[in-house]
Amino acid sequence: MKPVARLLRLLAPFRWWIALAVLLSFGTIGASVGLMAMSAYLISKAALTTYMVDLSLAITGVRFFAISRAVLRYVERYITHRTTFQILTHLRTWLYAAIEPLAPARLWQYRSGDLLTRIMADMETLENFYIRAIVPPLAAGLVTAVACTILGVLNIWLGVALLFFLLLTGVVLPLLTGWLSHRPSGEMIAVRADLNAALVDEVQGIADVLAFGQTATFHGRTQQLTQALNDVQERLALVRGLGNGLAVLFTGLAGLTVLWLGIPLVTGGAMAGVYLALLPLTAVAAFEAVQPLSQAWQVSAESKSAAQRLFELIDAPPPVRDPEEAAPLPDAFGLEIDNLSFRYASDQPLVLRDLSLNIAPGECVVLVGPSGAGKSTIINLLVRFWDYDTGHIRLNGRELRDYRAEDVRQVVAVVSQQTHLFNSTIRDNLRLAKADADDAEIEAACRQAHIHTFITGLPLGYSTMIGENGRLLSGGERQRLSLARAILKDAPILILDEATAHLDAITENAVMDALATFMQGRTTLVIAHHVPILAHCDRIVRLNNGTVQSTGGS
Ligand code: ADP
């Protein structure tokens, strides 16, 4: 399906609100036209009559249209904005729900700035789609039909002339400006995405950029992209200026033509002279409806590109599919990996080859091996971030993909090297593992992870904000917090990926002693280089080049 059609389908729940906005917009412009027509009539009539009473109907008409125009404009703006924000909320939740199943495997292939652009900027472009691309053309269509019919009833050529100029301004001009702005608007979205990606990259890596004295290089890159964005925006502004200028010209020409056609009607006696001024002013007022159409065209071109990028993002096949009928979670948690081979993409080399490894329920196995041997890949498969197709992974004798991914993740707690901590309080970060954990549970987990004393030593204790990704904490403190999270989750399968690597020897020993008690009865897979943890486990498995090299007791 075409992006615009898909976008319209997404807006379907709001169709009645959109219809109301169109009617209100039509009513507002209709009141404008009525106001102009009545004013013209009032002025002409006032010049010809000496009795006030002759003017009372026109005066009431002017008052009515002036007040109703203001009221209708207010209600129209209110309804339009209210609907826009509702649509934006709907689109954001729709996008989040659509990309969630893709995380993290599919999303890792996007640069984080690019992803941010898609989620934020493209979304905002779509917000304009409704307010600037859907409502104005529909309202313009209604106004054109009514205004041309009214003038056409007076004289067919008046209606034809107005229709000609309205179509010129409302259809030909937008097509022309749309054609001229098609390329620059596509380029603008692409350059803006590049600039955002470059800025996010640069800001995240600012410490390294400064340390290596590369500020000038990065500055140059940003400047280049900013310049490209300025250039493309300038081209768009030129097109917009041309469109606006021509629209004003056509409005004036329409007024003059209608006047020119009206004069013979008066001199020929077909129409009273008092109505003459009414004709050009009605015609000019009707142009209020078609003037936003050039912009509508531009906005729909931008929305199309933005929608295309969003659909491209969500249309990526999910890396893991849940079974039609999910198996219930077992009550014993042995893991059995059997002849497993895996590659991240079909054009990439095998990362795991014919790997077999059994971990009995409650057993602790340590996985060692050089960097790149495939240790973290095994974890990625165990927590269902990626799917496997050659070989088997079984949980309590049943294929892992028979369970729902969400269920599997519920029974596995992972402490990895790159645990993400949110820019929130320590307490909220811990509650990620168990949303309803009370303070006593949180404290007990922190005691076990040897971080409680540190936290209570902080002025705000558990309410301390820890900065983006826990930047206000040291590496060791972050690691102990993620351990506390895993302890709080209390899952039957525990995976520790270099979980104590950032701790000093004394703390590491203390944490390991606490973990030894915690690990009892849990199926545990440990990736570690350090000796202390090995002593607490049953077996060491040596991995090399994606396969088991040797296995032995600890
Ligand atoms: P280890 O944890 O033993 O250091 P990994 O499992 O992280 O090893 O990596 C094994 C291999 O898989 C490496 O060659 C790495 O480059 C590759 N790899 C890891 N993650 C990805 C990914 N997301 N996409 C493609 N290749 C990856």
Coordinates of C-alpha atoms and ligand atoms in Angstrom, one line a residue:
M1 CA 0.0 0.0 0.0
K2 CA 1.2 3.5 -0.8
P3 CA 2.5 5.5 2.2
V4 CA -0.2 8.2 1.9
A5 CA -3.0 5.6 1.7
R6 CA -1.5 3.9 4.8
L7 CA -1.3 7.2 6.6
L8 CA -4.9 7.9 5.8
R9 CA -5.9 4.5 7.1
L10 CA -4.2 5.4 10.4
L11 CA -6.2 8.5 10.6
A12 CA -9.5 6.7 10.0
P13 CA -10.6 6.7 13.7
F14 CA -10.5 10.5 13.5
R15 CA -12.6 10.9 10.4
W16 CA -15.6 12.5 12.1
W17 CA -13.4 15.0 13.9
I18 CA -11.7 15.8 10.5
A19 CA -15.1 16.2 8.9
L20 CA -16.2 18.6 11.7
A21 CA -12.9 20.6 11.2
V22 CA -13.6 20.8 7.4
L23 CA -17.2 22.0 8.0
L24 CA -16.0 24.6 10.5
S25 CA -13.3 25.8 8.2
F26 CA -15.8 26.0 5.4
G27 CA -18.2 28.0 7.7
T28 CA -15.4 30.4 8.7
I29 CA -14.5 31.2 5.1
G30 CA -18.2 31.3 4.1
A31 CA -18.6 33.9 6.9
S32 CA -15.7 35.9 5.4
V33 CA -17.2 35.8 2.0
G34 CA -20.6 36.9 3.4
L35 CA -18.9 39.7 5.4
M36 CA -17.2 41.0 2.3
A37 CA -20.3 40.8 0.2
M38 CA -22.5 42.4 2.8
S39 CA -20.0 45.2 3.4
A40 CA -19.8 45.9 -0.3
Y41 CA -23.5 46.1 -0.5
L42 CA -23.8 48.2 2.6
I43 CA -21.3 50.8 1.3
S44 CA -22.9 51.0 -2.1
K45 CA -26.4 51.2 -0.7
A46 CA -25.4 53.9 1.8
A47 CA -24.1 56.0 -1.0
L48 CA -27.4 55.8 -2.8
T49 CA -30.0 56.0 0.0
T50 CA -30.9 58.7 2.5
Y51 CA -33.0 56.5 4.8
M52 CA -31.3 54.6 7.6
V53 CA -34.0 52.0 7.5
D54 CA -33.0 50.9 4.0
L55 CA -29.6 49.8 5.5
S56 CA -30.8 47.9 8.6
L57 CA -30.8 44.5 6.9
A58 CA -27.3 45.0 5.5
I59 CA -26.0 46.3 8.9
T60 CA -27.5 43.2 10.7
G61 CA -25.9 41.0 8.0
V62 CA -22.5 42.6 8.5
R63 CA -22.8 42.2 12.3
F64 CA -23.9 38.6 11.9
F65 CA -21.1 37.6 9.5
A66 CA -18.4 39.5 11.5
I67 CA -19.4 37.8 14.8
S68 CA -19.9 34.3 13.3
R69 CA -16.6 34.5 11.5
A70 CA -14.8 35.2 14.8
V71 CA -16.7 32.5 16.7
L72 CA -16.3 29.9 13.9
R73 CA -12.6 30.6 13.5
Y74 CA -12.1 30.1 17.3
V75 CA -14.0 26.8 17.3
E76 CA -12.3 25.7 14.2
R77 CA -8.8 26.3 15.6
Y78 CA -9.8 24.7 18.8
I79 CA -11.1 21.5 17.2
T80 CA -8.3 21.3 14.7
H81 CA -5.6 21.6 17.3
R82 CA -7.3 19.2 19.7
T83 CA -7.6 16.6 16.9
T84 CA -4.0 17.2 15.9
F85 CA -2.8 16.4 19.4
Q86 CA -5.0 13.4 19.6
I87 CA -3.7 12.2 16.3
L88 CA -0.1 12.8 17.4
T89 CA -0.6 10.8 20.6
H90 CA -2.3 8.0 18.5
L91 CA 0.6 8.0 16.0
R92 CA 3.3 8.0 18.7
T93 CA 1.8 5.0 20.6
W94 CA 1.2 3.3 17.3
L95 CA 4.9 3.7 16.3
Y96 CA 6.1 2.6 19.7
A97 CA 3.9 -0.5 19.6
A98 CA 5.1 -1.2 16.1
I99 CA 8.8 -0.9 16.8
E100 CA 8.8 -2.6 20.2
P101 CA 8.9 -6.2 18.7
L102 CA 11.9 -5.1 16.6
A103 CA 14.0 -4.2 19.5
P104 CA 16.9 -4.6 19.9
A105 CA 18.0 -6.6 16.9
R106 CA 16.5 -4.6 14.1
L107 CA 16.9 -1.2 15.7
W108 CA 20.6 -1.6 16.3
Q109 CA 21.2 -1.3 12.6
Y110 CA 20.0 2.4 12.7
R111 CA 22.2 5.1 14.0
S112 CA 20.7 6.4 17.2
G113 CA 20.3 10.0 15.8
D114 CA 18.6 8.6 12.7
L115 CA 16.2 6.6 14.9
L116 CA 15.5 9.7 17.0
T117 CA 14.7 11.7 13.8
R118 CA 12.3 9.1 12.6
I119 CA 10.6 9.0 16.0
M120 CA 10.5 12.7 16.7
A121 CA 10.9 14.9 13.6
D122 CA 9.1 12.6 11.1
M123 CA 6.3 12.3 13.6
E124 CA 6.0 16.1 13.8
T125 CA 5.9 16.3 10.0
L126 CA 3.0 14.0 10.1
E127 CA 1.2 16.1 12.6
N128 CA 1.1 18.8 9.9
F129 CA -0.3 16.4 7.4
Y130 CA -3.7 16.5 9.0
I131 CA -3.9 20.2 9.8
R132 CA -2.3 21.5 6.6
A133 CA -2.8 18.8 3.9
I134 CA -6.2 17.2 4.6
V135 CA -8.5 19.9 6.0
P136 CA -7.6 22.9 3.6
P137 CA -8.3 21.1 0.3
L138 CA -11.6 19.7 1.5
A139 CA -12.7 23.1 2.8
A140 CA -11.5 24.8 -0.4
G141 CA -13.5 22.4 -2.5
L142 CA -16.7 23.3 -0.6
V143 CA -16.0 27.0 -0.8
T144 CA -15.3 26.9 -4.5
A145 CA -18.5 25.0 -5.2
V146 CA -20.7 27.4 -3.2
A147 CA -19.0 30.7 -4.3
C148 CA -19.0 29.7 -8.0
T149 CA -22.6 28.5 -7.9
I150 CA -23.7 31.9 -6.3
L151 CA -21.9 34.0 -8.9
G152 CA -23.0 31.5 -11.7
V153 CA -26.6 32.0 -10.8
L154 CA -26.2 35.8 -11.3
N155 CA -24.4 35.2 -14.6
I156 CA -22.8 32.0 -15.9
W157 CA -19.6 33.8 -17.0
L158 CA -19.0 35.2 -13.6
G159 CA -19.1 31.7 -12.1
V160 CA -16.8 30.4 -14.9
A161 CA -14.3 33.2 -14.4
L162 CA -14.2 32.7 -10.7
L163 CA -13.8 28.9 -11.1
F164 CA -11.0 29.4 -13.6
F165 CA -9.0 31.6 -11.2
L166 CA -9.7 29.4 -8.2
L167 CA -8.6 26.3 -10.1
L168 CA -5.5 28.2 -11.3
T169 CA -4.6 29.2 -7.7
G170 CA -5.8 26.1 -5.9
V171 CA -4.8 23.3 -8.4
V172 CA -2.3 24.5 -11.1
L173 CA -0.2 26.6 -8.7
P174 CA 0.1 23.9 -6.1
L175 CA 1.0 21.3 -8.8
L176 CA 3.6 23.7 -10.1
T177 CA 5.1 24.5 -6.7
G178 CA 4.7 20.8 -5.6
W179 CA 6.7 19.7 -8.7
L180 CA 9.3 22.3 -8.0
S181 CA 9.6 21.4 -4.3
H182 CA 9.4 17.7 -4.7
R183 CA 13.2 17.1 -4.8
P184 CA 14.2 19.7 -2.2
S185 CA 11.7 18.5 0.3
G186 CA 12.9 14.9 0.0
E187 CA 16.5 16.2 0.3
M188 CA 15.6 18.3 3.4
I189 CA 14.3 15.3 5.3
A190 CA 17.3 13.2 4.4
V191 CA 19.8 16.0 5.3
R192 CA 18.0 16.8 8.5
A193 CA 18.2 13.1 9.5
D194 CA 22.0 13.1 8.7
L195 CA 22.5 16.2 10.7
N196 CA 20.7 14.8 13.7
A197 CA 22.6 11.6 13.5
A198 CA 25.9 13.4 13.3
L199 CA 25.0 15.7 16.2
V200 CA 23.9 12.8 18.5
D201 CA 27.1 10.9 17.6
E202 CA 29.2 13.9 18.3
V203 CA 27.6 14.9 21.6
Q204 CA 27.8 11.3 22.8
G205 CA 31.5 11.0 21.9
I206 CA 32.5 14.6 22.9
A207 CA 35.0 13.4 25.5
D208 CA 36.9 11.4 23.0
V209 CA 36.7 14.1 20.3
L210 CA 38.3 16.6 22.7
A211 CA 40.9 14.1 24.0
F212 CA 42.1 13.3 20.5
G213 CA 42.0 17.0 19.4
Q214 CA 39.5 16.2 16.6
T215 CA 37.1 19.1 17.3
A216 CA 37.9 20.8 13.9
T217 CA 37.1 17.7 11.9
F218 CA 33.8 17.2 13.7
H219 CA 33.0 20.9 13.5
G220 CA 33.6 20.8 9.8
R221 CA 31.3 17.9 9.3
T222 CA 28.5 19.6 11.2
Q223 CA 29.0 22.8 9.4
Q224 CA 28.9 21.1 6.1
L225 CA 25.6 19.4 6.9
T226 CA 24.1 22.6 8.4
Q227 CA 25.1 24.4 5.1
A228 CA 23.5 21.7 3.1
L229 CA 20.3 22.0 5.2
N230 CA 20.3 25.8 4.7
D231 CA 20.8 25.5 1.0
V232 CA 17.9 23.1 0.6
Q233 CA 15.7 25.2 2.9
E234 CA 16.5 28.3 0.8
R235 CA 15.4 26.5 -2.4
L236 CA 12.2 25.5 -0.6
A237 CA 11.6 29.1 0.5
L238 CA 12.1 30.4 -3.1
V239 CA 9.4 28.0 -4.3
R240 CA 7.2 29.0 -1.5
G241 CA 7.7 32.7 -2.2
L242 CA 6.9 32.2 -5.9
G243 CA 3.7 30.3 -5.0
N244 CA 2.6 33.0 -2.5
G245 CA 3.3 35.9 -5.0
L246 CA 1.5 34.2 -7.9
A247 CA -1.5 33.4 -5.6
V248 CA -1.8 37.1 -4.7
L249 CA -1.6 38.1 -8.4
F250 CA -4.3 35.6 -9.4
T251 CA -6.6 36.8 -6.6
G252 CA -6.3 40.4 -7.9
L253 CA -6.8 39.3 -11.5
A254 CA -9.9 37.3 -10.5
G255 CA -11.4 40.4 -8.8
L256 CA -10.7 42.6 -11.9
T257 CA -12.1 40.0 -14.3
V258 CA -15.3 39.6 -12.3
L259 CA -15.6 43.4 -12.1
W260 CA -15.0 43.7 -15.9
L261 CA -17.6 41.0 -16.6
G262 CA -20.1 42.7 -14.1
I263 CA -20.0 46.2 -15.7
P264 CA -21.9 45.3 -18.9
L265 CA -24.5 43.5 -16.7
V266 CA -25.2 46.8 -14.9
T267 CA -25.1 49.0 -18.1
G268 CA -27.3 46.4 -19.9
G269 CA -29.8 46.6 -17.1
A270 CA -29.5 42.9 -16.1
M271 CA -28.3 43.8 -12.6
A272 CA -28.8 46.8 -10.3
G273 CA -25.6 48.9 -9.9
V274 CA -25.8 48.6 -6.1
Y275 CA -24.7 44.9 -6.4
L276 CA -21.6 45.6 -8.6
A277 CA -19.1 46.1 -5.8
L278 CA -20.3 42.9 -4.2
L279 CA -19.0 40.8 -7.1
P280 CA -15.2 41.4 -7.0
L281 CA -15.2 41.4 -3.2
T282 CA -17.0 38.0 -3.0
A283 CA -14.6 36.6 -5.6
V284 CA -11.5 37.9 -3.7
A285 CA -12.9 36.6 -0.4
A286 CA -13.3 33.1 -1.8
F287 CA -9.5 33.0 -2.4
E288 CA -8.9 32.7 1.3
A289 CA -9.9 29.0 0.9
V290 CA -7.4 28.2 -1.9
Q291 CA -4.4 30.2 -0.7
P292 CA -3.2 27.5 1.8
L293 CA -3.3 24.8 -1.0
S294 CA 0.3 25.4 -2.2
Q295 CA 1.5 24.7 1.3
A296 CA -0.9 21.7 1.5
W297 CA 0.9 20.3 -1.5
Q298 CA 4.4 20.8 0.1
V299 CA 3.2 19.3 3.4
S300 CA 1.8 16.2 1.7
A301 CA 5.2 15.7 -0.2
E302 CA 7.1 16.1 3.1
S303 CA 4.6 13.8 4.9
K304 CA 4.9 11.2 2.2
S305 CA 8.7 11.1 2.7
A306 CA 8.3 11.0 6.5
A307 CA 5.7 8.3 6.3
Q308 CA 7.8 6.3 4.0
R309 CA 10.7 6.4 6.4
L310 CA 8.5 5.4 9.3
F311 CA 6.9 2.5 7.4
E312 CA 10.3 1.4 6.3
L313 CA 11.3 1.2 10.0
I314 CA 8.3 -0.7 11.2
D315 CA 8.0 -3.0 8.1
A316 CA 11.3 -4.7 9.0
P317 CA 10.4 -8.3 9.8
P318 CA 10.6 -8.9 13.6
P319 CA 13.7 -10.8 14.5
V320 CA 11.7 -13.3 16.7
R321 CA 8.2 -14.5 16.1
D322 CA 6.0 -15.9 18.8
P323 CA 4.4 -19.3 18.2
E324 CA 0.7 -19.5 17.5
E325 CA 0.1 -21.5 20.6
A326 CA 2.6 -20.7 23.3
A327 CA 3.8 -23.4 25.6
P328 CA 3.3 -22.7 29.3
L329 CA 6.4 -21.9 31.3
P330 CA 7.9 -25.0 32.9
D331 CA 8.6 -25.5 36.6
A332 CA 12.2 -26.7 36.1
F333 CA 14.7 -24.7 34.2
G334 CA 17.4 -26.8 32.6
L335 CA 19.0 -25.4 29.4
E336 CA 20.1 -27.6 26.5
I337 CA 21.9 -26.3 23.5
D338 CA 22.3 -28.8 20.8
N339 CA 24.3 -28.5 17.5
L340 CA 23.5 -24.8 17.4
S341 CA 24.9 -22.8 14.5
F342 CA 24.1 -19.1 14.0
R343 CA 25.0 -16.1 12.0
Y344 CA 23.7 -12.5 12.5
A345 CA 22.8 -12.1 8.8
S346 CA 22.8 -14.4 5.8
D347 CA 25.8 -12.6 4.3
Q348 CA 27.8 -12.7 7.5
P349 CA 30.1 -15.5 8.8
L350 CA 29.0 -18.1 11.3
V351 CA 29.4 -16.9 14.8
L352 CA 28.4 -20.2 16.5
R353 CA 29.2 -23.5 14.9
D354 CA 27.7 -26.8 16.0
L355 CA 27.7 -25.7 19.6
S356 CA 26.4 -28.1 22.2
L357 CA 26.1 -27.3 25.9
N358 CA 23.9 -28.6 28.6
I359 CA 23.1 -26.8 31.9
A360 CA 21.1 -28.9 34.3
P361 CA 18.5 -27.2 36.5
G362 CA 20.3 -25.4 39.3
E363 CA 23.7 -25.9 37.8
C364 CA 26.2 -23.1 37.4
V365 CA 28.4 -23.1 34.3
V366 CA 31.2 -20.7 33.5
L367 CA 31.8 -19.8 29.9
V368 CA 35.3 -18.6 29.1
G369 CA 36.9 -17.8 25.8
P370 CA 38.6 -15.1 23.8
S371 CA 36.8 -12.0 22.8
G372 CA 34.6 -12.6 19.7
A373 CA 34.2 -16.3 20.6
G374 CA 30.5 -16.0 20.6
K375 CA 29.7 -15.8 24.3
S376 CA 27.4 -12.8 24.2
T377 CA 25.7 -14.2 21.1
I378 CA 24.6 -17.2 23.2
I379 CA 23.0 -14.8 25.6
N380 CA 21.3 -12.9 22.7
L381 CA 19.8 -16.2 21.6
L382 CA 18.8 -17.3 25.1
V383 CA 16.9 -14.1 25.8
R384 CA 15.2 -14.3 22.3
F385 CA 16.7 -11.1 20.9
W386 CA 17.6 -13.1 17.8
D387 CA 16.2 -16.3 16.5
Y388 CA 18.2 -19.4 15.6
D389 CA 17.4 -21.8 12.8
T390 CA 20.1 -24.4 12.8
G391 CA 20.2 -26.6 15.9
H392 CA 18.2 -26.5 19.1
I393 CA 18.0 -24.6 22.3
R394 CA 15.7 -26.3 24.8
L395 CA 14.2 -25.0 28.0
N396 CA 13.3 -28.0 30.2
G397 CA 13.3 -30.3 27.2
R398 CA 11.1 -28.0 25.0
E399 CA 12.3 -25.9 22.1
L400 CA 12.8 -22.3 23.2
R401 CA 10.8 -20.9 20.3
D402 CA 7.7 -22.8 21.5
Y403 CA 7.5 -20.3 24.4
R404 CA 6.6 -16.7 24.0
A405 CA 9.7 -14.4 23.9
E406 CA 8.2 -12.3 26.7
D407 CA 7.7 -15.4 28.9
V408 CA 11.2 -16.5 28.4
R409 CA 12.5 -13.1 29.3
Q410 CA 10.5 -13.3 32.5
V411 CA 12.4 -16.3 33.7
V412 CA 15.8 -15.0 32.8
A413 CA 17.7 -12.3 34.6
V414 CA 20.7 -10.9 32.8
V415 CA 23.5 -8.8 34.2
S416 CA 25.5 -7.6 31.2
Q417 CA 28.4 -5.3 30.8
Q418 CA 26.2 -2.7 29.1
T419 CA 23.1 -2.5 31.4
H420 CA 21.2 0.6 30.7
L421 CA 20.4 2.8 33.6
F422 CA 17.7 5.5 33.1
N423 CA 18.0 9.2 34.0
S424 CA 15.9 8.7 37.1
T425 CA 16.2 7.9 40.7
I426 CA 18.0 4.8 42.0
R427 CA 14.7 3.4 43.3
D428 CA 13.0 3.8 39.9
N429 CA 15.9 2.2 38.2
L430 CA 15.6 -0.8 40.4
R431 CA 11.9 -1.1 40.0
L432 CA 12.5 -1.8 36.3
A433 CA 13.1 -5.4 37.5
K434 CA 10.0 -5.5 39.6
A435 CA 7.5 -2.7 39.3
D436 CA 5.7 -3.3 42.6
A437 CA 8.8 -3.9 44.7
D438 CA 8.5 -2.3 48.1
D439 CA 11.4 -0.4 49.9
A440 CA 12.3 -3.5 52.0
E441 CA 12.7 -5.7 49.0
I442 CA 14.8 -3.1 47.2
E443 CA 17.0 -2.6 50.2
A444 CA 17.5 -6.4 50.6
A445 CA 18.6 -6.7 47.0
C446 CA 21.0 -3.8 47.3
R447 CA 22.5 -5.3 50.5
Q448 CA 23.2 -8.5 48.6
A449 CA 24.8 -6.5 45.8
H450 CA 26.8 -4.6 48.3
I451 CA 25.5 -1.2 47.2
H452 CA 23.1 -0.4 50.0
T453 CA 25.7 1.4 52.2
F454 CA 26.8 3.5 49.3
I455 CA 23.2 4.5 48.5
T456 CA 22.3 5.4 52.0
G457 CA 25.5 7.5 52.2
L458 CA 24.1 9.7 49.4
P459 CA 22.2 12.9 50.6
L460 CA 19.0 11.7 48.9
G461 CA 19.6 8.0 49.3
Y462 CA 17.4 5.9 47.1
S463 CA 15.8 9.0 45.6
T464 CA 19.1 10.2 44.1
M465 CA 19.0 11.0 40.4
I466 CA 21.8 9.1 38.7
G467 CA 22.0 11.0 35.3
E468 CA 21.7 9.8 31.8
N469 CA 22.8 6.1 31.7
G470 CA 23.9 6.4 35.3
R471 CA 26.7 8.9 34.4
L472 CA 26.9 10.2 38.0
L473 CA 27.9 6.8 39.2
S474 CA 31.2 4.9 38.8
G475 CA 31.5 1.8 36.6
G476 CA 31.6 -0.4 39.7
E477 CA 28.5 1.3 41.3
R478 CA 26.6 0.9 38.0
Q479 CA 27.5 -2.8 37.9
R480 CA 26.4 -3.4 41.5
L481 CA 23.1 -1.6 40.7
S482 CA 22.5 -3.9 37.8
L483 CA 23.3 -6.9 40.0
A484 CA 20.7 -5.6 42.5
R485 CA 18.2 -5.3 39.7
A486 CA 18.8 -9.0 38.7
I487 CA 18.5 -10.1 42.4
L488 CA 15.3 -8.2 42.7
K489 CA 13.9 -9.8 39.6
D490 CA 14.4 -13.2 41.3
A491 CA 14.3 -15.2 38.1
P492 CA 15.1 -18.9 38.0
I493 CA 17.7 -18.5 35.3
L494 CA 20.6 -16.1 35.9
I495 CA 23.1 -14.9 33.3
L496 CA 26.1 -12.9 34.4
D497 CA 28.1 -11.4 31.6
E498 CA 31.3 -10.1 33.0
A499 CA 29.1 -8.9 35.8
T500 CA 31.9 -8.1 38.3
A501 CA 34.6 -6.9 35.8
H502 CA 34.5 -3.3 37.1
L503 CA 34.8 -4.1 40.8
D504 CA 37.9 -3.9 42.8
A505 CA 39.2 -7.3 44.2
I506 CA 37.8 -6.8 47.7
T507 CA 34.3 -5.8 46.5
E508 CA 34.3 -8.4 43.9
N509 CA 35.0 -11.1 46.5
A510 CA 32.2 -9.7 48.8
V511 CA 29.7 -9.5 45.9
M512 CA 30.6 -13.1 44.8
D513 CA 30.1 -14.4 48.3
A514 CA 26.6 -12.8 48.3
L515 CA 25.9 -14.1 44.8
A516 CA 26.9 -17.6 45.7
T517 CA 24.0 -17.8 48.1
F518 CA 21.7 -16.2 45.5
M519 CA 22.8 -18.5 42.8
Q520 CA 21.9 -21.6 44.7
G521 CA 19.0 -23.5 43.1
R522 CA 19.2 -21.2 40.0
T523 CA 20.4 -22.3 36.6
T524 CA 23.3 -20.0 36.1
L525 CA 25.5 -19.1 33.1
V526 CA 28.5 -17.0 33.9
I527 CA 30.8 -15.3 31.5
A528 CA 33.9 -14.4 33.4
H529 CA 37.7 -14.1 33.2
H530 CA 38.2 -13.7 36.9
V531 CA 39.0 -16.4 39.3
P532 CA 36.7 -15.6 42.3
I533 CA 33.5 -16.5 40.4
L534 CA 34.9 -19.7 39.1
A535 CA 35.2 -21.2 42.6
H536 CA 31.4 -20.9 43.1
C537 CA 30.5 -22.8 39.9
D538 CA 30.2 -26.4 38.9
R539 CA 31.8 -26.5 35.5
I540 CA 34.0 -24.4 33.1
V541 CA 33.3 -24.5 29.4
R542 CA 35.9 -23.1 27.1
L543 CA 34.5 -21.6 23.9
N544 CA 36.6 -20.8 20.9
N545 CA 35.6 -19.6 17.5
G546 CA 31.9 -20.3 18.1
T547 CA 32.2 -23.8 19.4
V548 CA 33.0 -25.7 22.6
Q549 CA 36.7 -26.4 22.9
S550 CA 36.8 -28.1 26.2
T551 CA 34.8 -28.6 29.3
G552 CA 36.0 -29.3 32.8
G553 CA 35.2 -29.1 36.6
S554 CA 36.0 -25.9 38.5
Ligands
ADP1 P1 32.1 -12.5 22.8 O1 30.9 -12.2 23.7 O2 32.6 -13.9 23.0 O3 33.2 -11.5 22.8 P2 30.2 -12.0 20.7 O4 29.2 -13.0 20.8 O5 29.9 -10.6 21.2 O6 31.6 -12.5 21.3 O7 30.6 -11.9 19.1 C1 30.9 -13.0 18.3 C2 31.0 -12.5 16.9 O8 29.7 -12.0 16.4 C3 31.9 -11.3 16.7 O9 32.7 -11.6 15.5 C4 31.1 -10.1 16.5 O10 31.7 -9.2 15.6 C5 29.8 -10.7 15.9 N1 28.6 -9.9 16.3 C6 28.2 -9.7 17.6 N2 27.1 -8.9 17.6 C7 26.7 -8.7 16.4 C8 25.6 -8.1 15.7 N3 24.7 -7.5 16.4 N4 25.6 -8.1 14.4 C9 26.5 -8.7 13.7 N5 27.6 -9.4 14.2 C10 27.7 -9.4 15.5

